[in-house]
Coordinates of C-alpha atoms in Angstrom, one line a residue:
M12 CA 110.8 67.4 81.9
A13 CA 107.6 68.7 80.3
L14 CA 106.0 70.4 83.2
H15 CA 102.7 72.2 82.8
V16 CA 102.9 75.8 84.0
P17 CA 99.6 77.8 83.9
E18 CA 99.7 80.6 81.4
Y19 CA 98.9 83.2 84.1
I20 CA 102.2 82.1 85.8
R21 CA 104.2 82.0 82.6
T22 CA 103.2 85.5 81.7
L23 CA 103.6 86.9 85.2
V24 CA 106.0 89.9 85.4
P25 CA 107.5 89.6 88.9
Y26 CA 107.7 92.6 91.3
V27 CA 111.0 94.5 90.9
P28 CA 112.1 96.1 94.2
G29 CA 114.1 99.3 94.4
K30 CA 117.7 98.9 93.6
P31 CA 119.8 98.0 96.7
I32 CA 122.5 100.4 97.9
E33 CA 125.2 97.7 97.9
E34 CA 124.4 96.7 94.3
T35 CA 124.7 100.3 93.2
Q36 CA 128.0 100.7 95.0
R37 CA 129.5 97.6 93.2
E38 CA 128.1 98.5 89.8
F39 CA 129.3 102.1 89.7
N40 CA 132.3 101.9 92.1
L41 CA 130.8 104.4 94.5
R42 CA 131.4 104.9 98.2
K43 CA 128.4 107.0 99.0
V44 CA 125.0 106.1 97.8
I45 CA 121.7 107.6 98.9
K46 CA 118.5 105.5 98.4
L47 CA 115.3 107.4 98.0
A48 CA 113.5 104.7 96.1
S49 CA 111.6 102.4 98.5
N50 CA 109.5 104.6 100.8
E51 CA 111.6 103.5 103.8
N52 CA 111.9 105.4 107.1
P53 CA 115.2 107.3 106.8
L54 CA 115.5 107.4 110.6
G55 CA 115.8 103.6 110.7
P56 CA 114.0 101.5 113.2
S57 CA 112.5 102.7 116.5
P58 CA 115.2 102.6 119.2
K59 CA 112.8 100.6 121.4
A60 CA 112.4 98.1 118.6
L61 CA 116.2 97.7 118.4
Q62 CA 116.4 97.1 122.1
A63 CA 113.7 94.4 121.9
I64 CA 115.5 92.7 119.0
R65 CA 118.7 92.5 121.0
A66 CA 116.8 91.1 124.0
H67 CA 115.3 88.4 121.9
L68 CA 118.4 87.2 120.1
K69 CA 119.1 84.5 122.7
E70 CA 115.7 83.0 122.0
L71 CA 116.3 82.4 118.3
H72 CA 116.3 78.6 118.9
R73 CA 112.6 78.8 119.9
Y74 CA 109.7 78.8 117.5
P75 CA 107.8 82.1 117.6
D76 CA 104.3 82.4 119.0
A77 CA 102.3 81.3 116.0
S78 CA 99.2 83.4 117.0
G79 CA 101.1 86.6 117.7
Y80 CA 99.1 86.9 120.9
R81 CA 100.9 89.8 122.5
L82 CA 101.1 91.9 119.4
K83 CA 97.4 91.3 118.6
L84 CA 96.5 92.3 122.1
M85 CA 98.4 95.6 121.8
L86 CA 96.8 96.3 118.4
S87 CA 93.3 95.4 119.7
K88 CA 93.6 98.0 122.5
I89 CA 95.0 100.7 120.2
L90 CA 92.5 100.1 117.4
Q91 CA 89.6 99.2 119.7
V92 CA 88.8 95.9 117.8
S93 CA 88.8 92.4 119.1
T94 CA 91.9 90.2 118.6
S95 CA 89.7 87.9 116.5
S96 CA 89.4 90.8 114.0
L97 CA 93.2 90.8 113.4
I98 CA 95.5 88.7 111.2
L99 CA 99.3 89.1 111.0
G100 CA 101.3 88.8 107.9
N101 CA 104.9 88.7 106.6
G102 CA 104.4 92.3 105.5
S103 CA 100.9 93.5 104.5
N104 CA 101.8 92.0 101.1
E105 CA 101.3 88.5 102.5
V106 CA 97.8 89.5 103.8
I107 CA 97.0 90.6 100.2
D108 CA 97.9 87.2 99.1
H109 CA 95.8 85.6 101.9
I110 CA 92.8 87.6 100.7
V111 CA 93.1 86.5 97.1
R112 CA 93.8 82.8 98.0
T113 CA 90.9 82.7 100.5
F114 CA 88.1 84.5 98.6
C115 CA 88.9 84.0 94.9
I116 CA 89.3 81.1 92.5
P117 CA 91.0 81.0 89.0
G118 CA 88.7 82.9 86.6
D119 CA 87.5 85.4 89.2
A120 CA 88.3 89.1 89.0
A121 CA 89.6 91.9 91.2
V122 CA 89.0 95.6 90.5
I123 CA 91.8 98.1 91.0
S124 CA 92.5 101.6 89.5
K125 CA 95.2 102.3 87.0
T126 CA 98.5 103.3 88.8
A127 CA 97.3 101.3 91.9
F128 CA 100.0 99.6 94.0
I129 CA 101.2 96.8 91.7
A130 CA 101.2 94.1 94.4
Y131 CA 97.4 93.7 93.9
K132 CA 97.8 92.8 90.3
I133 CA 100.7 90.5 90.9
C134 CA 99.0 88.6 93.8
A135 CA 95.8 88.3 91.7
Q136 CA 97.6 86.9 88.7
I137 CA 99.6 84.4 90.8
H138 CA 96.2 82.8 91.6
G139 CA 94.7 83.0 88.1
V140 CA 92.5 86.0 89.0
K141 CA 92.0 88.7 86.4
T142 CA 92.4 92.4 87.3
L143 CA 90.1 95.0 85.9
E144 CA 91.5 98.6 85.9
V145 CA 89.5 101.8 86.3
P146 CA 91.0 104.8 84.4
V147 CA 92.5 107.8 86.3
N148 CA 92.3 111.5 85.5
A149 CA 95.1 114.1 85.3
E150 CA 95.3 114.2 89.1
L151 CA 95.8 110.4 89.0
K152 CA 92.5 109.8 90.8
F153 CA 89.7 107.5 89.7
D154 CA 85.9 108.0 89.7
V155 CA 84.3 106.0 92.4
N156 CA 81.1 105.7 90.4
E157 CA 83.1 104.2 87.5
M158 CA 84.6 101.7 89.9
A159 CA 81.2 100.7 91.3
A160 CA 79.8 100.3 87.7
M161 CA 82.8 98.0 86.8
V162 CA 82.1 95.8 89.8
K163 CA 78.4 95.7 89.0
A164 CA 79.0 94.8 85.3
N165 CA 81.2 91.7 86.0
D166 CA 79.7 89.0 88.2
R167 CA 83.1 87.4 88.6
V168 CA 84.4 90.3 90.7
R169 CA 85.1 89.2 94.2
V170 CA 87.3 91.9 95.6
V171 CA 88.2 95.6 95.2
F172 CA 91.7 96.9 96.2
I173 CA 92.2 100.5 97.1
A174 CA 95.4 102.0 98.5
N175 CA 94.5 105.1 100.5
P176 CA 96.7 107.0 100.0
N177 CA 98.0 105.3 96.9
N178 CA 101.5 104.3 96.0
P179 CA 103.1 105.6 93.8
T180 CA 100.8 108.6 93.1
G181 CA 100.2 109.9 96.7
S182 CA 96.5 110.5 95.7
Y183 CA 93.6 109.5 98.0
L184 CA 89.9 109.1 98.3
N185 CA 88.2 111.4 100.8
L186 CA 85.4 110.5 103.2
S187 CA 82.6 111.4 100.8
E188 CA 84.1 109.4 97.9
L189 CA 84.7 106.4 100.1
N190 CA 81.2 106.5 101.5
T191 CA 79.7 106.7 98.0
L192 CA 81.8 103.7 96.9
L193 CA 81.2 101.5 99.9
K194 CA 77.4 102.2 99.8
E195 CA 77.3 101.3 96.1
I196 CA 79.3 98.1 96.5
A197 CA 77.2 97.0 99.5
T198 CA 74.2 96.8 97.2
I199 CA 75.9 94.6 94.6
R200 CA 75.3 90.8 94.9
D201 CA 74.0 91.1 98.5
G202 CA 77.2 92.8 99.7
S203 CA 79.4 89.8 98.9
V204 CA 82.1 91.8 97.1
L205 CA 85.0 92.6 99.5
V206 CA 86.6 96.0 99.6
V207 CA 90.3 96.1 100.7
L208 CA 91.5 99.5 102.0
D209 CA 95.3 99.6 102.1
Y210 CA 96.3 102.1 104.8
A211 CA 100.1 101.4 104.6
Y212 CA 100.8 105.2 104.8
W213 CA 98.1 106.2 107.2
E214 CA 100.6 107.5 109.9
Y215 CA 101.9 110.1 107.4
V216 CA 98.5 111.5 106.4
T217 CA 97.9 115.2 107.1
A218 CA 94.7 115.7 105.0
K219 CA 91.7 116.3 107.2
D220 CA 89.2 114.7 104.8
L221 CA 91.0 111.3 104.6
P222 CA 88.9 109.1 106.9
D223 CA 90.1 106.9 109.6
A224 CA 89.6 103.4 108.2
G225 CA 88.7 102.1 111.7
E226 CA 85.5 104.2 111.7
L227 CA 84.5 102.8 108.3
F228 CA 85.3 99.2 109.5
K229 CA 82.6 99.5 112.2
K230 CA 80.0 100.2 109.5
H231 CA 80.9 97.8 106.7
S232 CA 81.1 94.0 107.2
N233 CA 82.6 93.5 103.7
L234 CA 85.7 95.7 104.5
I235 CA 89.3 94.6 105.1
I236 CA 91.9 97.1 106.2
L237 CA 95.6 96.7 105.7
R238 CA 98.3 98.2 107.9
T239 CA 102.1 97.8 108.1
F240 CA 105.1 98.3 110.3
S241 CA 107.3 98.8 107.2
K242 CA 106.8 102.5 106.8
V243 CA 106.7 105.0 109.7
Y244 CA 107.9 102.3 112.3
G245 CA 111.0 101.6 110.2
L246 CA 110.7 97.8 110.2
A247 CA 110.6 97.1 106.5
G248 CA 113.5 94.6 106.8
L249 CA 111.6 92.5 109.4
R250 CA 108.5 92.1 107.1
I251 CA 105.5 92.6 109.4
G252 CA 102.0 93.9 108.6
Y253 CA 98.4 93.1 109.5
G254 CA 94.8 93.0 108.4
I255 CA 91.6 94.1 110.2
A256 CA 88.3 92.6 109.3
S257 CA 85.3 90.9 110.8
P258 CA 86.0 87.8 112.8
E259 CA 84.3 85.7 110.2
L260 CA 86.5 86.9 107.4
I261 CA 89.6 86.6 109.6
A262 CA 88.7 83.0 110.5
D263 CA 88.6 82.0 106.8
M264 CA 91.9 83.8 106.0
E265 CA 93.6 82.1 109.0
K266 CA 93.1 78.8 107.3
V267 CA 95.5 79.7 104.5
R268 CA 98.1 81.4 106.7
Q269 CA 101.3 79.5 107.1
P270 CA 102.2 78.6 110.7
F271 CA 105.1 80.7 112.1
N272 CA 104.8 83.3 109.3
M273 CA 106.0 85.9 111.9
N274 CA 109.4 85.4 113.5
N275 CA 110.4 86.2 117.1
L276 CA 112.3 89.3 116.2
S277 CA 109.6 90.9 114.1
L278 CA 106.9 90.2 116.7
A279 CA 109.1 91.7 119.5
A280 CA 110.2 94.7 117.5
A281 CA 106.6 95.5 116.4
E282 CA 105.3 95.4 120.0
C283 CA 107.9 97.9 121.1
A284 CA 107.6 100.1 118.0
L285 CA 103.9 100.5 118.7
S286 CA 104.7 102.0 122.1
D287 CA 107.4 104.4 120.8
T288 CA 105.1 107.4 120.1
Q289 CA 108.0 109.8 120.3
F290 CA 109.8 108.1 117.4
V291 CA 106.7 108.1 115.3
K292 CA 106.2 111.8 116.0
K293 CA 109.8 112.5 115.0
A294 CA 109.4 110.5 111.8
K295 CA 106.2 112.3 110.8
K296 CA 107.8 115.7 111.5
L297 CA 110.8 114.8 109.3
N298 CA 108.6 113.6 106.5
S299 CA 106.6 116.8 106.5
E300 CA 109.8 118.8 106.4
G301 CA 111.1 116.7 103.6
L302 CA 107.9 117.0 101.5
R303 CA 108.0 120.8 101.9
F304 CA 111.6 120.9 100.9
W305 CA 111.1 118.7 97.8
M306 CA 108.0 120.6 96.6
K307 CA 109.9 123.9 96.9
E308 CA 113.0 122.5 95.0
L309 CA 111.0 120.8 92.3
S310 CA 109.0 124.0 91.7
E311 CA 112.2 125.9 91.3
M312 CA 113.5 123.4 88.8
D313 CA 110.1 123.7 86.9
I314 CA 109.4 119.9 87.5
P315 CA 105.7 119.4 88.1
F316 CA 104.6 117.0 90.8
W317 CA 101.5 115.5 92.4
K318 CA 100.8 116.4 96.0
S319 CA 101.2 113.4 98.3
Q320 CA 99.8 112.0 101.5
G321 CA 102.6 109.5 101.9
N322 CA 106.4 109.6 102.5
F323 CA 107.1 110.2 98.8
L324 CA 106.4 112.5 95.9
L325 CA 105.7 111.6 92.3
A326 CA 107.4 114.0 89.9
D327 CA 106.6 114.6 86.2
I328 CA 110.2 114.4 85.2
Q329 CA 109.5 114.4 81.4
K330 CA 107.7 117.7 81.6
G331 CA 110.5 119.2 83.7
T332 CA 113.5 117.8 81.8
G333 CA 112.3 116.4 78.5
M334 CA 113.7 113.0 79.6
Q335 CA 111.8 109.9 80.6
G336 CA 111.8 108.8 84.2
V337 CA 114.1 105.9 83.7
E338 CA 116.6 108.1 81.9
V339 CA 116.8 110.5 84.8
Y340 CA 116.9 107.5 87.2
Q341 CA 119.9 106.1 85.4
A342 CA 121.7 109.4 85.2
C343 CA 121.2 110.0 89.0
L344 CA 122.1 106.4 89.7
R345 CA 125.6 106.9 88.2
K346 CA 126.0 109.8 90.7
G347 CA 125.0 107.7 93.7
V348 CA 121.3 108.7 94.1
I349 CA 118.6 106.0 93.7
F350 CA 115.1 107.2 92.8
R351 CA 112.3 105.0 91.6
P352 CA 111.2 104.8 87.9
V353 CA 107.5 103.9 87.6
S354 CA 107.0 102.9 84.0
N355 CA 105.6 99.5 85.3
Y356 CA 102.7 101.6 86.6
G357 CA 102.1 103.1 83.1
L358 CA 103.9 106.3 84.2
P359 CA 107.1 106.3 82.0
H360 CA 107.3 110.1 82.3
A361 CA 107.5 110.1 86.1
L362 CA 109.9 109.4 88.9
R363 CA 109.0 108.6 92.5
I364 CA 111.1 110.2 95.2
S365 CA 111.0 108.9 98.8
M366 CA 111.7 111.3 101.6
G367 CA 115.2 110.9 103.2
T368 CA 116.9 112.7 106.0
M369 CA 117.4 116.4 105.3
P370 CA 121.1 116.0 104.4
E371 CA 120.1 113.1 102.0
N372 CA 117.3 115.3 100.5
R373 CA 119.7 118.2 99.9
H374 CA 122.3 116.0 98.3
A375 CA 119.7 114.3 96.1
V376 CA 118.3 117.6 94.9
Q377 CA 121.8 118.8 94.0
V378 CA 122.3 115.6 91.9
L379 CA 118.9 116.0 90.2
R380 CA 119.7 119.7 89.5
E381 CA 123.0 118.7 87.9
V382 CA 121.3 116.1 85.7
S383 CA 118.5 118.6 84.8
N384 CA 121.0 121.4 84.0
K385 CA 123.0 119.0 81.8
V386 CA 119.9 118.2 79.8
S387 CA 119.0 121.9 79.4
Q388 CA 122.5 122.7 78.2
K389 CA 122.3 120.0 75.6
A390 CA 118.9 121.2 74.4
G391 CA 120.3 124.7 74.2
K392 CA 123.2 123.6 72.1
K393 CA 121.0 121.8 69.7
K394 CA 118.7 124.8 69.3
K395 CA 121.8 127.0 68.7
K396 CA 123.1 124.6 66.1
R397 CA 119.8 124.5 64.2
R398 CA 119.6 128.3 64.1
S399 CA 123.2 128.6 62.8
S400 CA 122.5 126.1 60.1

């Protein structure tokens, strides 16, 4: 059949997730595999969430509450917003898709930064929306004035996506930078350009100058905030996230949301995970310990890295080893450690390392050292050979 597929779909490069543990075990005949590739919580799910899942297994023959009433009520109390300001998604990725589907048409444009979370570009292209990228500096940060100028220069721009902190770089915009950007964009086309602040990693943030998006939300009607249960709450496998915006924006987005996009187990688990403050505290403590450990070890291996406000570090592997990120990834993969190459972000020289448990971190460092030392030895032999000849 001669089916017509739009060019923006034909040329779409799908999202490639981190390599699964089971696939790595099969491919390399390994028993033990450590995955530090997908920014997951190494502690697993909240024990309270697991208890809720078990309690709801006998209700799987029932459709879930399509409105997510109980979860929205809990979130509204914690966030101090009305339930009409909340939308639930099958992961925050689905909310990103809702935003593009609701507020853009083919031929419109979205503004992101280079090295921004790749889901923004993919969701935009799926709907025929062009993405415009603001360049980043050596710290992998972009200039907010350049971003505002780009929005102003193109009257087809409908939405701006900013991950704060950003994945995979770990960089962020501080309060002053965000205020500057939001004020500038509010003056463009009568404030009709939406700004999406993705706060997927908010719970891990330790920087004092990274603002609470909730405070910004109260001041800017064109702002949409994204949050997720996939990271610190350990529910990545259940796919549940949410958006916060004005009731007017939420009402429009609800029109494109599929019914029952949240299942019974994810709703029940998210409700109980929200109340498990001790688990969140434990996860944050482990993450801080892991970041300190990795920064120390990478420094000792002379591998530069960018400081991060997430549960991962971006390492400049090429500067430290002379190898591209994907080469080190493949070498470590054969030894049972999965990192994340990020050449699809325009960072072929880098490797993203998610924080694991401390035993996982120590083992992964040992493997990375072995790979790095092997490269150094080869380089030394080549130098010696050149001298002797």
